[in-house]
PDB file of C-alpha atoms in Angstrom:
ATOM      1  CA  MET A   1     -58.085 -42.322  39.014  1.00 48.00           C
ATOM      2  CA  PHE A   2     -57.905 -38.608  39.717  1.00 53.00           C
ATOM      3  CA  ASP A   3     -55.198 -37.826  42.244  1.00 60.00           C
ATOM      4  CA  ILE A   4     -56.112 -34.650  44.087  1.00 56.00           C
ATOM      5  CA  PHE A   5     -52.787 -34.382  45.874  1.00 57.00           C
ATOM      6  CA  ALA A   6     -50.814 -34.605  42.614  1.00 53.00           C
ATOM      7  CA  ASN A   7     -52.745 -31.550  41.330  1.00 59.00           C
ATOM      8  CA  PRO A   8     -53.561 -29.454  44.415  1.00 76.00           C
ATOM      9  CA  GLY A   9     -55.050 -26.560  42.423  1.00 84.00           C
ATOM     10  CA  TYR A  10     -58.555 -27.253  43.710  1.00 85.00           C
ATOM     11  CA  LEU A  11     -57.406 -27.335  47.294  1.00 88.00           C
ATOM     12  CA  ALA A  12     -55.316 -24.171  46.860  1.00 90.00           C
ATOM     13  CA  VAL A  13     -58.255 -22.243  45.395  1.00 92.00           C
ATOM     14  CA  ALA A  14     -60.563 -23.532  48.126  1.00 92.00           C
ATOM     15  CA  ALA A  15     -58.060 -22.625  50.858  1.00 93.00           C
ATOM     16  CA  ALA A  16     -57.537 -19.160  49.349  1.00 94.00           C
ATOM     17  CA  LEU A  17     -61.288 -18.522  49.190  1.00 94.00           C
ATOM     18  CA  PHE A  18     -61.778 -19.686  52.745  1.00 95.00           C
ATOM     19  CA  GLY A  19     -58.791 -17.668  54.021  1.00 96.00           C
ATOM     20  CA  ILE A  20     -59.832 -14.447  52.284  1.00 96.00           C
ATOM     21  CA  GLY A  21     -63.376 -14.889  53.562  1.00 95.00           C
ATOM     22  CA  LEU A  22     -62.180 -15.554  57.111  1.00 95.00           C
ATOM     23  CA  VAL A  23     -59.898 -12.511  57.197  1.00 95.00           C
ATOM     24  CA  GLY A  24     -62.628 -10.327  55.715  1.00 93.00           C
ATOM     25  CA  PHE A  25     -65.223 -11.585  58.174  1.00 93.00           C
ATOM     26  CA  LEU A  26     -62.993 -10.984  61.186  1.00 91.00           C
ATOM     27  CA  THR A  27     -61.735  -7.537  60.147  1.00 90.00           C
ATOM     28  CA  ARG A  28     -64.814  -5.858  58.670  1.00 86.00           C
ATOM     29  CA  ARG A  29     -67.741  -4.361  60.548  1.00 82.00           C
ATOM     30  CA  ASN A  30     -70.212  -3.767  57.725  1.00 84.00           C
ATOM     31  CA  LEU A  31     -72.926  -6.418  57.808  1.00 84.00           C
ATOM     32  CA  ILE A  32     -73.081  -6.798  54.022  1.00 86.00           C
ATOM     33  CA  THR A  33     -69.316  -7.275  53.772  1.00 89.00           C
ATOM     34  CA  MET A  34     -69.406  -9.802  56.615  1.00 89.00           C
ATOM     35  CA  PHE A  35     -72.193 -11.700  54.834  1.00 89.00           C
ATOM     36  CA  LEU A  36     -70.259 -11.784  51.547  1.00 91.00           C
ATOM     37  CA  CYS A  37     -67.140 -13.022  53.350  1.00 93.00           C
ATOM     38  CA  ALA A  38     -69.170 -15.803  54.980  1.00 92.00           C
ATOM     39  CA  GLU A  39     -70.412 -16.768  51.511  1.00 92.00           C
ATOM     40  CA  MET A  40     -66.803 -16.900  50.267  1.00 93.00           C
ATOM     41  CA  MET A  41     -65.918 -19.286  53.085  1.00 94.00           C
ATOM     42  CA  LEU A  42     -68.939 -21.415  52.190  1.00 92.00           C
ATOM     43  CA  GLN A  43     -67.861 -21.598  48.543  1.00 92.00           C
ATOM     44  CA  GLY A  44     -64.349 -22.641  49.583  1.00 93.00           C
ATOM     45  CA  VAL A  45     -65.846 -25.518  51.564  1.00 92.00           C
ATOM     46  CA  ALA A  46     -68.033 -26.436  48.580  1.00 92.00           C
ATOM     47  CA  ILE A  47     -64.990 -26.666  46.299  1.00 91.00           C
ATOM     48  CA  ASN A  48     -63.334 -28.973  48.833  1.00 90.00           C
ATOM     49  CA  PHE A  49     -66.430 -31.215  48.897  1.00 89.00           C
ATOM     50  CA  VAL A  50     -66.450 -31.504  45.112  1.00 89.00           C
ATOM     51  CA  ALA A  51     -62.702 -32.132  44.882  1.00 88.00           C
ATOM     52  CA  PHE A  52     -62.685 -34.857  47.515  1.00 86.00           C
ATOM     53  CA  ALA A  53     -65.835 -36.471  46.095  1.00 86.00           C
ATOM     54  CA  ARG A  54     -64.150 -36.699  42.725  1.00 84.00           C
ATOM     55  CA  TYR A  55     -61.028 -38.109  44.356  1.00 83.00           C
ATOM     56  CA  HIS A  56     -63.076 -40.843  46.030  1.00 83.00           C
ATOM     57  CA  GLY A  57     -65.076 -41.500  42.872  1.00 84.00           C
ATOM     58  CA  ASN A  58     -68.572 -40.939  44.261  1.00 86.00           C
ATOM     59  CA  LEU A  59     -71.216 -38.227  44.035  1.00 86.00           C
ATOM     60  CA  HIS A  60     -71.743 -37.590  47.732  1.00 86.00           C
ATOM     61  CA  GLY A  61     -69.779 -34.329  47.681  1.00 86.00           C
ATOM     62  CA  GLN A  62     -71.638 -32.980  44.638  1.00 88.00           C
ATOM     63  CA  VAL A  63     -75.006 -33.779  46.226  1.00 90.00           C
ATOM     64  CA  PHE A  64     -73.948 -32.073  49.431  1.00 90.00           C
ATOM     65  CA  VAL A  65     -72.844 -29.005  47.442  1.00 91.00           C
ATOM     66  CA  LEU A  66     -76.305 -28.815  45.847  1.00 92.00           C
ATOM     67  CA  PHE A  67     -77.786 -28.571  49.331  1.00 92.00           C
ATOM     68  CA  ILE A  68     -75.178 -25.945  50.290  1.00 90.00           C
ATOM     69  CA  VAL A  69     -76.065 -23.821  47.254  1.00 90.00           C
ATOM     70  CA  ALA A  70     -79.800 -24.104  47.980  1.00 92.00           C
ATOM     71  CA  VAL A  71     -79.327 -23.089  51.612  1.00 89.00           C
ATOM     72  CA  ALA A  72     -77.020 -20.222  50.577  1.00 89.00           C
ATOM     73  CA  ALA A  73     -79.681 -18.885  48.191  1.00 91.00           C
ATOM     74  CA  CYS A  74     -82.297 -18.921  50.950  1.00 90.00           C
ATOM     75  CA  GLU A  75     -79.824 -17.352  53.345  1.00 87.00           C
ATOM     76  CA  ALA A  76     -79.118 -14.536  50.877  1.00 89.00           C
ATOM     77  CA  GLY A  77     -82.806 -13.686  50.638  1.00 90.00           C
ATOM     78  CA  VAL A  78     -83.266 -13.642  54.400  1.00 89.00           C
ATOM     79  CA  ALA A  79     -80.076 -11.618  54.883  1.00 87.00           C
ATOM     80  CA  LEU A  80     -81.178  -9.020  52.346  1.00 87.00           C
ATOM     81  CA  VAL A  81     -84.484  -8.516  54.161  1.00 88.00           C
ATOM     82  CA  LEU A  82     -82.658  -8.343  57.496  1.00 83.00           C
ATOM     83  CA  PHE A  83     -80.190  -5.746  56.198  1.00 83.00           C
ATOM     84  CA  LEU A  84     -82.985  -3.613  54.788  1.00 86.00           C
ATOM     85  CA  MET A  85     -84.931  -3.704  58.044  1.00 83.00           C
ATOM     86  CA  LEU A  86     -81.848  -2.919  60.155  1.00 81.00           C
ATOM     87  CA  TYR A  87     -80.894  -0.033  57.885  1.00 83.00           C
ATOM     88  CA  ARG A  88     -84.399   1.422  58.010  1.00 85.00           C
ATOM     89  CA  ARG A  89     -84.367   1.203  61.797  1.00 81.00           C
ATOM     90  CA  GLY A  90     -80.940   2.666  62.535  1.00 78.00           C
ATOM     91  CA  LYS A  91     -79.592   4.168  59.269  1.00 81.00           C
ATOM     92  CA  SER A  92     -76.383   2.161  59.685  1.00 79.00           C
ATOM     93  CA  LEU A  93     -75.068  -1.287  58.835  1.00 78.00           C
ATOM     94  CA  ASP A  94     -72.116  -1.154  61.236  1.00 78.00           C
ATOM     95  CA  SER A  95     -72.278  -4.314  63.336  1.00 74.00           C
ATOM     96  CA  SER A  96     -71.183  -2.517  66.518  1.00 73.00           C
ATOM     97  CA  ASP A  97     -74.203  -0.191  66.323  1.00 73.00           C
ATOM     98  CA  TRP A  98     -76.590  -3.061  66.964  1.00 73.00           C
ATOM     99  CA  GLN A  99     -75.904  -3.552  70.672  1.00 73.00           C
ATOM    100  CA  SER A 100     -79.613  -3.072  71.370  1.00 72.00           C
ATOM    101  CA  LEU A 101     -80.384  -6.450  69.760  1.00 73.00           C
ATOM    102  CA  ARG A 102     -78.518  -8.449  72.423  1.00 77.00           C
ATOM    103  CA  GLU A 103     -80.318 -10.561  75.021  1.00 80.00           C
ATOM    104  CA  LEU A 104     -81.292  -9.166  78.389  1.00 82.00           C
ATOM    105  CA  GLY A 105     -78.521  -9.444  80.951  1.00 84.00           C
ATOM    106  CA  VAL A 106     -75.728  -9.636  78.359  1.00 81.00           C
ATOM    107  CA  PRO A 107     -73.298  -6.724  78.731  1.00 82.00           C
ATOM    108  CA  PRO A 108     -72.571  -4.690  75.582  1.00 76.00           C
ATOM    109  CA  ASP A 109     -69.313  -5.224  73.710  1.00 74.00           C
ATOM    110  CA  VAL A 110     -67.071  -2.183  73.821  1.00 72.00           C
ATOM    111  CA  ASP A 111     -64.320  -1.562  71.281  1.00 68.00           C
ATOM    112  CA  ALA A 112     -60.833  -1.247  72.735  1.00 71.00           C
ATOM    113  CA  GLU A 113     -60.133   1.873  70.691  1.00 72.00           C
ATOM    114  CA  PRO A 114     -62.909   3.657  68.856  1.00 66.00           C
ATOM    115  CA  LEU A 115     -62.576   4.372  65.182  1.00 68.00           C
ATOM    116  CA  PRO A 116     -61.860   7.990  64.234  1.00 74.00           C
ATOM    117  CA  GLN A 117     -64.790   9.982  62.924  1.00 73.00           C
ATOM    118  CA  PRO A 118     -64.681  10.456  59.147  1.00 73.00           C
ATOM    119  CA  ALA A 119     -63.771  13.954  58.049  1.00 77.00           C
ATOM    120  CA  SER A 120     -66.575  15.850  56.392  1.00 77.00           C
ATOM    121  CA  GLU A 121     -66.024  16.552  52.719  1.00 75.00           C
ATOM    122  CA  PRO A 122     -66.104  20.181  51.566  1.00 75.00           C
ATOM    123  CA  GLU A 123     -69.124  21.127  49.493  1.00 76.00           C
ATOM    124  CA  ALA A 124     -68.522  21.126  45.770  1.00 74.00           C
ATOM    125  CA  GLU A 125     -69.517  24.033  43.555  1.00 75.00           C
ATOM    126  CA  ARG A 126     -73.073  23.875  42.348  1.00 75.00           C
ATOM    127  CA  LEU A 127     -73.496  23.869  38.607  1.00 69.00           C
ATOM    128  CA  PRO A 128     -76.562  25.397  36.964  1.00 64.00           C
ATOM    129  CA  LEU A 129     -79.375  23.052  36.123  1.00 70.00           C
ATOM    130  CA  ALA A 130     -79.326  21.539  32.666  1.00 74.00           C
ATOM    131  CA  GLY A 131     -81.123  23.719  30.146  1.00 71.00           C
ATOM    132  CA  VAL A 132     -80.814  26.937  32.162  1.00 68.00           C
ATOM    133  CA  ARG A 133     -78.735  29.524  30.380  1.00 71.00           C
ATOM    134  CA  PRO A 134     -76.206  31.260  32.657  1.00 70.00           C
ATOM    135  CA  LYS A 135     -76.472  35.018  32.973  1.00 78.00           C
ATOM    136  CA  PRO A 136     -74.207  36.807  30.489  1.00 80.00           C
ATOM    137  CA  SER A 137     -71.260  38.735  31.795  1.00 81.00           C
ATOM    138  CA  ALA A 138     -70.903  42.519  31.321  1.00 81.00           C
ATOM    139  CA  GLU A 139     -68.492  42.024  28.388  1.00 81.00           C
ATOM    140  CA  GLU A 140     -70.934  39.785  26.549  1.00 77.00           C
ATOM    141  CA  THR A 141     -73.825  42.248  26.979  1.00 79.00           C
ATOM    142  CA  ALA A 142     -71.646  45.141  25.749  1.00 80.00           C
ATOM    143  CA  ARG A 143     -70.825  43.258  22.511  1.00 73.00           C
ATOM    144  CA  VAL A 144     -74.483  42.837  21.563  1.00 63.00           C
TER     145      VAL A 144
END
């Protein structure tokens, strides 16, 4: 019989996936990144289901993982549509910008210390369009 505790590789990978997903979900504010971190946590749980089902010698964990994968696929489609609609509405995917979606009577969440505004990048030099010959310099016209 397969002894899962003699070879804890499956549990270590599952715990690492869940931990990375949890830290990413709690520290990031971008909705897409939060969604991907939630998916990582879900996959860590799925690995645990499969490992423990194999340890117990039945297929209950594998069947449950099939349902998890099906629900995750549906969730990804719905989340993509939601992200597109939110971005079209507010031109941002920062989760703190969506205070207007809260229920009536619920006070808005306020950050303890606001994030600094990103510095604007200096404009780069503009190159001529492809196929347009640059004007010759005075030295080049004198040679001809």
